[in-house]
């Protein structure tokens, strides 16, 4: 069942830490396959959604941004999806900063609308009052993006 699948997923993650490059590819495929199975069989179970979160993190670590976006979009609406949207938005902001350091300003600027949209979706996915260090950091990053885009009104609205 789901519990056994999660244990297997955890074991595969641990094996991945000490795997050779050749083994890494095979283990990654097994993790992705198992994660897909768990989320397909139990789409609304928070534990299965957490398995999809593992797949999102693995995709981001391998710079497979499009795969990570698809996985996040496939999550049911809720806290987990909002968390990963905020993470994706903040990582996109970081990519923009790195491109700017490399003097690739046009490429950096092209990432800003995506980073802002994903961060906003991640923040809007939180019911009630926004609080907590991670959420506040995401809001500050969104405000910085809006300032970089010369939209002080939008930046202020984020902080309000």
mmCIF file with all atom_site columns, C-alpha atoms in Angstrom:
data_model
loop_
_atom_site.group_PDB
_atom_site.id
_atom_site.type_symbol
_atom_site.label_atom_id
_atom_site.label_alt_id
_atom_site.label_comp_id
_atom_site.label_asym_id
_atom_site.label_entity_id
_atom_site.label_seq_id
_atom_site.pdbx_PDB_ins_code
_atom_site.Cartn_x
_atom_site.Cartn_y
_atom_site.Cartn_z
_atom_site.occupancy
_atom_site.B_iso_or_equiv
_atom_site.pdbx_formal_charge
_atom_site.auth_seq_id
_atom_site.auth_comp_id
_atom_site.auth_asym_id
_atom_site.auth_atom_id
_atom_site.pdbx_PDB_model_num
ATOM 1   C CA . UNK A 1 1   ? 0.000  0.000  0.000   1.00 0.00 ? 1   UNK A CA 1
ATOM 2   C CA . UNK A 1 2   ? 0.867  3.632  0.338   1.00 0.00 ? 2   UNK A CA 1
ATOM 3   C CA . UNK A 1 3   ? 2.920  3.137  3.521   1.00 0.00 ? 3   UNK A CA 1
ATOM 4   C CA . UNK A 1 4   ? 5.129  0.526  1.900   1.00 0.00 ? 4   UNK A CA 1
ATOM 5   C CA . UNK A 1 5   ? 5.558  2.703  -1.169  1.00 0.00 ? 5   UNK A CA 1
ATOM 6   C CA . UNK A 1 6   ? 6.678  5.636  0.966   1.00 0.00 ? 6   UNK A CA 1
ATOM 7   C CA . UNK A 1 7   ? 9.176  3.434  2.808   1.00 0.00 ? 7   UNK A CA 1
ATOM 8   C CA . UNK A 1 8   ? 10.537 2.223  -0.528  1.00 0.00 ? 8   UNK A CA 1
ATOM 9   C CA . UNK A 1 9   ? 10.746 5.806  -1.771  1.00 0.00 ? 9   UNK A CA 1
ATOM 10  C CA . UNK A 1 10  ? 12.666 6.848  1.325   1.00 0.00 ? 10  UNK A CA 1
ATOM 11  C CA . UNK A 1 11  ? 15.046 3.907  0.922   1.00 0.00 ? 11  UNK A CA 1
ATOM 12  C CA . UNK A 1 12  ? 15.676 4.828  -2.705  1.00 0.00 ? 12  UNK A CA 1
ATOM 13  C CA . UNK A 1 13  ? 16.427 8.413  -1.676  1.00 0.00 ? 13  UNK A CA 1
ATOM 14  C CA . UNK A 1 14  ? 18.963 7.164  0.859   1.00 0.00 ? 14  UNK A CA 1
ATOM 15  C CA . UNK A 1 15  ? 20.541 4.871  -1.733  1.00 0.00 ? 15  UNK A CA 1
ATOM 16  C CA . UNK A 1 16  ? 20.803 7.825  -4.095  1.00 0.00 ? 16  UNK A CA 1
ATOM 17  C CA . UNK A 1 17  ? 23.049 9.698  -1.656  1.00 0.00 ? 17  UNK A CA 1
ATOM 18  C CA . UNK A 1 18  ? 25.835 7.114  -1.921  1.00 0.00 ? 18  UNK A CA 1
ATOM 19  C CA . UNK A 1 19  ? 25.252 5.965  -5.499  1.00 0.00 ? 19  UNK A CA 1
ATOM 20  C CA . UNK A 1 20  ? 27.754 6.167  -8.325  1.00 0.00 ? 20  UNK A CA 1
ATOM 21  C CA . UNK A 1 21  ? 26.902 8.285  -11.358 1.00 0.00 ? 21  UNK A CA 1
ATOM 22  C CA . UNK A 1 22  ? 25.723 5.212  -13.267 1.00 0.00 ? 22  UNK A CA 1
ATOM 23  C CA . UNK A 1 23  ? 23.602 4.009  -10.354 1.00 0.00 ? 23  UNK A CA 1
ATOM 24  C CA . UNK A 1 24  ? 22.164 7.486  -9.850  1.00 0.00 ? 24  UNK A CA 1
ATOM 25  C CA . UNK A 1 25  ? 20.380 7.423  -13.190 1.00 0.00 ? 25  UNK A CA 1
ATOM 26  C CA . UNK A 1 26  ? 18.796 4.025  -12.505 1.00 0.00 ? 26  UNK A CA 1
ATOM 27  C CA . UNK A 1 27  ? 17.745 4.959  -8.964  1.00 0.00 ? 27  UNK A CA 1
ATOM 28  C CA . UNK A 1 28  ? 16.341 8.280  -10.171 1.00 0.00 ? 28  UNK A CA 1
ATOM 29  C CA . UNK A 1 29  ? 14.192 6.453  -12.717 1.00 0.00 ? 29  UNK A CA 1
ATOM 30  C CA . UNK A 1 30  ? 12.943 4.100  -9.983  1.00 0.00 ? 30  UNK A CA 1
ATOM 31  C CA . UNK A 1 31  ? 12.093 7.036  -7.709  1.00 0.00 ? 31  UNK A CA 1
ATOM 32  C CA . UNK A 1 32  ? 10.218 8.789  -10.499 1.00 0.00 ? 32  UNK A CA 1
ATOM 33  C CA . UNK A 1 33  ? 8.342  5.622  -11.419 1.00 0.00 ? 33  UNK A CA 1
ATOM 34  C CA . UNK A 1 34  ? 7.395  4.872  -7.817  1.00 0.00 ? 34  UNK A CA 1
ATOM 35  C CA . UNK A 1 35  ? 6.446  8.504  -7.145  1.00 0.00 ? 35  UNK A CA 1
ATOM 36  C CA . UNK A 1 36  ? 4.174  8.521  -10.195 1.00 0.00 ? 36  UNK A CA 1
ATOM 37  C CA . UNK A 1 37  ? 2.547  5.280  -9.088  1.00 0.00 ? 37  UNK A CA 1
ATOM 38  C CA . UNK A 1 38  ? 1.906  6.584  -5.575  1.00 0.00 ? 38  UNK A CA 1
ATOM 39  C CA . UNK A 1 39  ? 0.406  9.858  -6.782  1.00 0.00 ? 39  UNK A CA 1
ATOM 40  C CA . UNK A 1 40  ? -1.695 8.094  -9.418  1.00 0.00 ? 40  UNK A CA 1
ATOM 41  C CA . UNK A 1 41  ? -3.066 5.518  -6.937  1.00 0.00 ? 41  UNK A CA 1
ATOM 42  C CA . UNK A 1 42  ? -3.662 7.975  -4.076  1.00 0.00 ? 42  UNK A CA 1
ATOM 43  C CA . UNK A 1 43  ? -4.016 11.398 -5.765  1.00 0.00 ? 43  UNK A CA 1
ATOM 44  C CA . UNK A 1 44  ? -5.666 13.139 -2.810  1.00 0.00 ? 44  UNK A CA 1
ATOM 45  C CA . UNK A 1 45  ? -3.601 11.642 -0.009  1.00 0.00 ? 45  UNK A CA 1
ATOM 46  C CA . UNK A 1 46  ? -1.185 14.216 1.497   1.00 0.00 ? 46  UNK A CA 1
ATOM 47  C CA . UNK A 1 47  ? 1.491  11.539 1.870   1.00 0.00 ? 47  UNK A CA 1
ATOM 48  C CA . UNK A 1 48  ? 1.312  10.738 -1.842  1.00 0.00 ? 48  UNK A CA 1
ATOM 49  C CA . UNK A 1 49  ? 1.486  14.451 -2.619  1.00 0.00 ? 49  UNK A CA 1
ATOM 50  C CA . UNK A 1 50  ? 4.655  14.556 -0.501  1.00 0.00 ? 50  UNK A CA 1
ATOM 51  C CA . UNK A 1 51  ? 6.058  11.846 -2.782  1.00 0.00 ? 51  UNK A CA 1
ATOM 52  C CA . UNK A 1 52  ? 5.437  14.150 -5.716  1.00 0.00 ? 52  UNK A CA 1
ATOM 53  C CA . UNK A 1 53  ? 7.274  16.849 -3.763  1.00 0.00 ? 53  UNK A CA 1
ATOM 54  C CA . UNK A 1 54  ? 10.318 14.591 -3.650  1.00 0.00 ? 54  UNK A CA 1
ATOM 55  C CA . UNK A 1 55  ? 10.130 14.312 -7.416  1.00 0.00 ? 55  UNK A CA 1
ATOM 56  C CA . UNK A 1 56  ? 9.882  18.104 -7.730  1.00 0.00 ? 56  UNK A CA 1
ATOM 57  C CA . UNK A 1 57  ? 13.019 18.585 -5.639  1.00 0.00 ? 57  UNK A CA 1
ATOM 58  C CA . UNK A 1 58  ? 14.893 15.991 -7.666  1.00 0.00 ? 58  UNK A CA 1
ATOM 59  C CA . UNK A 1 59  ? 13.873 17.685 -10.916 1.00 0.00 ? 59  UNK A CA 1
ATOM 60  C CA . UNK A 1 60  ? 15.018 21.067 -9.602  1.00 0.00 ? 60  UNK A CA 1
ATOM 61  C CA . UNK A 1 61  ? 18.349 19.621 -8.444  1.00 0.00 ? 61  UNK A CA 1
ATOM 62  C CA . UNK A 1 62  ? 18.905 18.337 -11.991 1.00 0.00 ? 62  UNK A CA 1
ATOM 63  C CA . UNK A 1 63  ? 17.880 21.711 -13.525 1.00 0.00 ? 63  UNK A CA 1
ATOM 64  C CA . UNK A 1 64  ? 14.815 20.120 -15.111 1.00 0.00 ? 64  UNK A CA 1
ATOM 65  C CA . UNK A 1 65  ? 12.655 23.196 -14.553 1.00 0.00 ? 65  UNK A CA 1
ATOM 66  C CA . UNK A 1 66  ? 9.884  22.240 -16.988 1.00 0.00 ? 66  UNK A CA 1
ATOM 67  C CA . UNK A 1 67  ? 9.492  18.827 -15.341 1.00 0.00 ? 67  UNK A CA 1
ATOM 68  C CA . UNK A 1 68  ? 9.284  20.465 -11.918 1.00 0.00 ? 68  UNK A CA 1
ATOM 69  C CA . UNK A 1 69  ? 6.614  22.890 -13.157 1.00 0.00 ? 69  UNK A CA 1
ATOM 70  C CA . UNK A 1 70  ? 4.520  20.050 -14.588 1.00 0.00 ? 70  UNK A CA 1
ATOM 71  C CA . UNK A 1 71  ? 4.790  18.073 -11.368 1.00 0.00 ? 71  UNK A CA 1
ATOM 72  C CA . UNK A 1 72  ? 3.732  21.090 -9.301  1.00 0.00 ? 72  UNK A CA 1
ATOM 73  C CA . UNK A 1 73  ? 0.795  21.831 -11.605 1.00 0.00 ? 73  UNK A CA 1
ATOM 74  C CA . UNK A 1 74  ? -0.298 18.203 -11.227 1.00 0.00 ? 74  UNK A CA 1
ATOM 75  C CA . UNK A 1 75  ? -0.549 18.505 -7.448  1.00 0.00 ? 75  UNK A CA 1
ATOM 76  C CA . UNK A 1 76  ? -3.975 19.024 -5.907  1.00 0.00 ? 76  UNK A CA 1
ATOM 77  C CA . UNK A 1 77  ? -4.586 22.553 -4.658  1.00 0.00 ? 77  UNK A CA 1
ATOM 78  C CA . UNK A 1 78  ? -3.460 23.004 -1.083  1.00 0.00 ? 78  UNK A CA 1
ATOM 79  C CA . UNK A 1 79  ? -0.552 23.849 1.170   1.00 0.00 ? 79  UNK A CA 1
ATOM 80  C CA . UNK A 1 80  ? 1.932  21.492 -0.492  1.00 0.00 ? 80  UNK A CA 1
ATOM 81  C CA . UNK A 1 81  ? 1.287  22.905 -3.961  1.00 0.00 ? 81  UNK A CA 1
ATOM 82  C CA . UNK A 1 82  ? 1.517  26.461 -2.640  1.00 0.00 ? 82  UNK A CA 1
ATOM 83  C CA . UNK A 1 83  ? 4.816  25.631 -0.884  1.00 0.00 ? 83  UNK A CA 1
ATOM 84  C CA . UNK A 1 84  ? 6.350  24.272 -4.070  1.00 0.00 ? 84  UNK A CA 1
ATOM 85  C CA . UNK A 1 85  ? 5.108  27.216 -6.122  1.00 0.00 ? 85  UNK A CA 1
ATOM 86  C CA . UNK A 1 86  ? 6.806  29.574 -3.680  1.00 0.00 ? 86  UNK A CA 1
ATOM 87  C CA . UNK A 1 87  ? 9.988  27.481 -3.851  1.00 0.00 ? 87  UNK A CA 1
ATOM 88  C CA . UNK A 1 88  ? 9.925  27.498 -7.646  1.00 0.00 ? 88  UNK A CA 1
ATOM 89  C CA . UNK A 1 89  ? 9.342  31.249 -7.704  1.00 0.00 ? 89  UNK A CA 1
ATOM 90  C CA . UNK A 1 90  ? 12.225 31.930 -5.325  1.00 0.00 ? 90  UNK A CA 1
ATOM 91  C CA . UNK A 1 91  ? 14.565 29.631 -7.265  1.00 0.00 ? 91  UNK A CA 1
ATOM 92  C CA . UNK A 1 92  ? 13.566 31.370 -10.502 1.00 0.00 ? 92  UNK A CA 1
ATOM 93  C CA . UNK A 1 93  ? 14.435 34.694 -8.831  1.00 0.00 ? 93  UNK A CA 1
ATOM 94  C CA . UNK A 1 94  ? 17.798 33.234 -7.829  1.00 0.00 ? 94  UNK A CA 1
ATOM 95  C CA . UNK A 1 95  ? 18.414 32.098 -11.420 1.00 0.00 ? 95  UNK A CA 1
ATOM 96  C CA . UNK A 1 96  ? 17.654 35.645 -12.523 1.00 0.00 ? 96  UNK A CA 1
ATOM 97  C CA . UNK A 1 97  ? 20.186 37.033 -10.051 1.00 0.00 ? 97  UNK A CA 1
ATOM 98  C CA . UNK A 1 98  ? 22.861 34.605 -11.254 1.00 0.00 ? 98  UNK A CA 1
ATOM 99  C CA . UNK A 1 99  ? 22.237 35.577 -14.878 1.00 0.00 ? 99  UNK A CA 1
ATOM 100 C CA . UNK A 1 100 ? 22.497 39.238 -13.893 1.00 0.00 ? 100 UNK A CA 1
ATOM 101 C CA . UNK A 1 101 ? 25.881 38.535 -12.247 1.00 0.00 ? 101 UNK A CA 1
ATOM 102 C CA . UNK A 1 102 ? 26.984 36.947 -15.528 1.00 0.00 ? 102 UNK A CA 1
ATOM 103 C CA . UNK A 1 103 ? 25.994 40.185 -17.312 1.00 0.00 ? 103 UNK A CA 1
ATOM 104 C CA . UNK A 1 104 ? 23.056 38.482 -19.036 1.00 0.00 ? 104 UNK A CA 1
ATOM 105 C CA . UNK A 1 105 ? 20.556 41.166 -18.100 1.00 0.00 ? 105 UNK A CA 1
ATOM 106 C CA . UNK A 1 106 ? 18.054 40.466 -20.889 1.00 0.00 ? 106 UNK A CA 1
ATOM 107 C CA . UNK A 1 107 ? 17.813 36.788 -19.899 1.00 0.00 ? 107 UNK A CA 1
ATOM 108 C CA . UNK A 1 108 ? 17.584 37.763 -16.232 1.00 0.00 ? 108 UNK A CA 1
ATOM 109 C CA . UNK A 1 109 ? 14.770 40.225 -16.923 1.00 0.00 ? 109 UNK A CA 1
ATOM 110 C CA . UNK A 1 110 ? 12.908 37.611 -18.973 1.00 0.00 ? 110 UNK A CA 1
ATOM 111 C CA . UNK A 1 111 ? 12.633 35.384 -15.882 1.00 0.00 ? 111 UNK A CA 1
ATOM 112 C CA . UNK A 1 112 ? 11.082 38.077 -13.686 1.00 0.00 ? 112 UNK A CA 1
ATOM 113 C CA . UNK A 1 113 ? 7.455  37.791 -14.891 1.00 0.00 ? 113 UNK A CA 1
ATOM 114 C CA . UNK A 1 114 ? 7.526  34.010 -14.398 1.00 0.00 ? 114 UNK A CA 1
ATOM 115 C CA . UNK A 1 115 ? 9.098  34.312 -10.950 1.00 0.00 ? 115 UNK A CA 1
ATOM 116 C CA . UNK A 1 116 ? 6.515  36.919 -9.930  1.00 0.00 ? 116 UNK A CA 1
ATOM 117 C CA . UNK A 1 117 ? 3.560  34.901 -11.231 1.00 0.00 ? 117 UNK A CA 1
ATOM 118 C CA . UNK A 1 118 ? 4.620  31.662 -9.538  1.00 0.00 ? 118 UNK A CA 1
ATOM 119 C CA . UNK A 1 119 ? 5.415  33.408 -6.253  1.00 0.00 ? 119 UNK A CA 1
ATOM 120 C CA . UNK A 1 120 ? 2.070  35.200 -6.322  1.00 0.00 ? 120 UNK A CA 1
ATOM 121 C CA . UNK A 1 121 ? 0.254  31.893 -6.944  1.00 0.00 ? 121 UNK A CA 1
ATOM 122 C CA . UNK A 1 122 ? 2.186  30.323 -4.065  1.00 0.00 ? 122 UNK A CA 1
ATOM 123 C CA . UNK A 1 123 ? 1.274  33.165 -1.744  1.00 0.00 ? 123 UNK A CA 1
ATOM 124 C CA . UNK A 1 124 ? -2.357 33.235 -2.895  1.00 0.00 ? 124 UNK A CA 1
ATOM 125 C CA . UNK A 1 125 ? -2.566 29.518 -2.121  1.00 0.00 ? 125 UNK A CA 1
ATOM 126 C CA . UNK A 1 126 ? -2.218 30.242 1.586   1.00 0.00 ? 126 UNK A CA 1
ATOM 127 C CA . UNK A 1 127 ? -5.550 30.620 3.370   1.00 0.00 ? 127 UNK A CA 1
ATOM 128 C CA . UNK A 1 128 ? -5.877 33.456 5.852   1.00 0.00 ? 128 UNK A CA 1
ATOM 129 C CA . UNK A 1 129 ? -3.150 35.792 7.038   1.00 0.00 ? 129 UNK A CA 1
ATOM 130 C CA . UNK A 1 130 ? 0.335  35.309 5.628   1.00 0.00 ? 130 UNK A CA 1
ATOM 131 C CA . UNK A 1 131 ? 2.798  34.510 8.386   1.00 0.00 ? 131 UNK A CA 1
ATOM 132 C CA . UNK A 1 132 ? 5.897  32.459 9.050   1.00 0.00 ? 132 UNK A CA 1
ATOM 133 C CA . UNK A 1 133 ? 9.487  33.066 7.967   1.00 0.00 ? 133 UNK A CA 1
ATOM 134 C CA . UNK A 1 134 ? 9.314  31.175 4.650   1.00 0.00 ? 134 UNK A CA 1
ATOM 135 C CA . UNK A 1 135 ? 6.120  32.932 3.608   1.00 0.00 ? 135 UNK A CA 1
ATOM 136 C CA . UNK A 1 136 ? 7.468  36.347 4.582   1.00 0.00 ? 136 UNK A CA 1
ATOM 137 C CA . UNK A 1 137 ? 10.684 35.671 2.665   1.00 0.00 ? 137 UNK A CA 1
ATOM 138 C CA . UNK A 1 138 ? 8.639  34.755 -0.419  1.00 0.00 ? 138 UNK A CA 1
ATOM 139 C CA . UNK A 1 139 ? 6.632  37.980 -0.068  1.00 0.00 ? 139 UNK A CA 1
ATOM 140 C CA . UNK A 1 140 ? 9.832  40.026 0.232   1.00 0.00 ? 140 UNK A CA 1
ATOM 141 C CA . UNK A 1 141 ? 11.274 38.364 -2.866  1.00 0.00 ? 141 UNK A CA 1
ATOM 142 C CA . UNK A 1 142 ? 8.068  39.124 -4.762  1.00 0.00 ? 142 UNK A CA 1
ATOM 143 C CA . UNK A 1 143 ? 8.287  42.754 -3.641  1.00 0.00 ? 143 UNK A CA 1
ATOM 144 C CA . UNK A 1 144 ? 11.921 42.894 -4.863  1.00 0.00 ? 144 UNK A CA 1
ATOM 145 C CA . UNK A 1 145 ? 10.866 41.475 -8.214  1.00 0.00 ? 145 UNK A CA 1
ATOM 146 C CA . UNK A 1 146 ? 8.144  44.091 -8.554  1.00 0.00 ? 146 UNK A CA 1
ATOM 147 C CA . UNK A 1 147 ? 10.633 46.834 -7.701  1.00 0.00 ? 147 UNK A CA 1
ATOM 148 C CA . UNK A 1 148 ? 13.074 45.437 -10.276 1.00 0.00 ? 148 UNK A CA 1
ATOM 149 C CA . UNK A 1 149 ? 10.194 45.618 -12.769 1.00 0.00 ? 149 UNK A CA 1
ATOM 150 C CA . UNK A 1 150 ? 9.693  49.293 -11.804 1.00 0.00 ? 150 UNK A CA 1
ATOM 151 C CA . UNK A 1 151 ? 6.305  48.665 -10.207 1.00 0.00 ? 151 UNK A CA 1
ATOM 152 C CA . UNK A 1 152 ? 6.494  50.191 -6.741  1.00 0.00 ? 152 UNK A CA 1
ATOM 153 C CA . UNK A 1 153 ? 2.701  50.050 -6.336  1.00 0.00 ? 153 UNK A CA 1
ATOM 154 C CA . UNK A 1 154 ? 2.680  46.264 -6.869  1.00 0.00 ? 154 UNK A CA 1
ATOM 155 C CA . UNK A 1 155 ? 5.644  45.883 -4.487  1.00 0.00 ? 155 UNK A CA 1
ATOM 156 C CA . UNK A 1 156 ? 3.797  47.832 -1.791  1.00 0.00 ? 156 UNK A CA 1
ATOM 157 C CA . UNK A 1 157 ? 0.622  45.804 -2.382  1.00 0.00 ? 157 UNK A CA 1
ATOM 158 C CA . UNK A 1 158 ? 2.565  42.582 -1.742  1.00 0.00 ? 158 UNK A CA 1
ATOM 159 C CA . UNK A 1 159 ? 3.787  43.902 1.582   1.00 0.00 ? 159 UNK A CA 1
ATOM 160 C CA . UNK A 1 160 ? 0.364  45.151 2.662   1.00 0.00 ? 160 UNK A CA 1
#
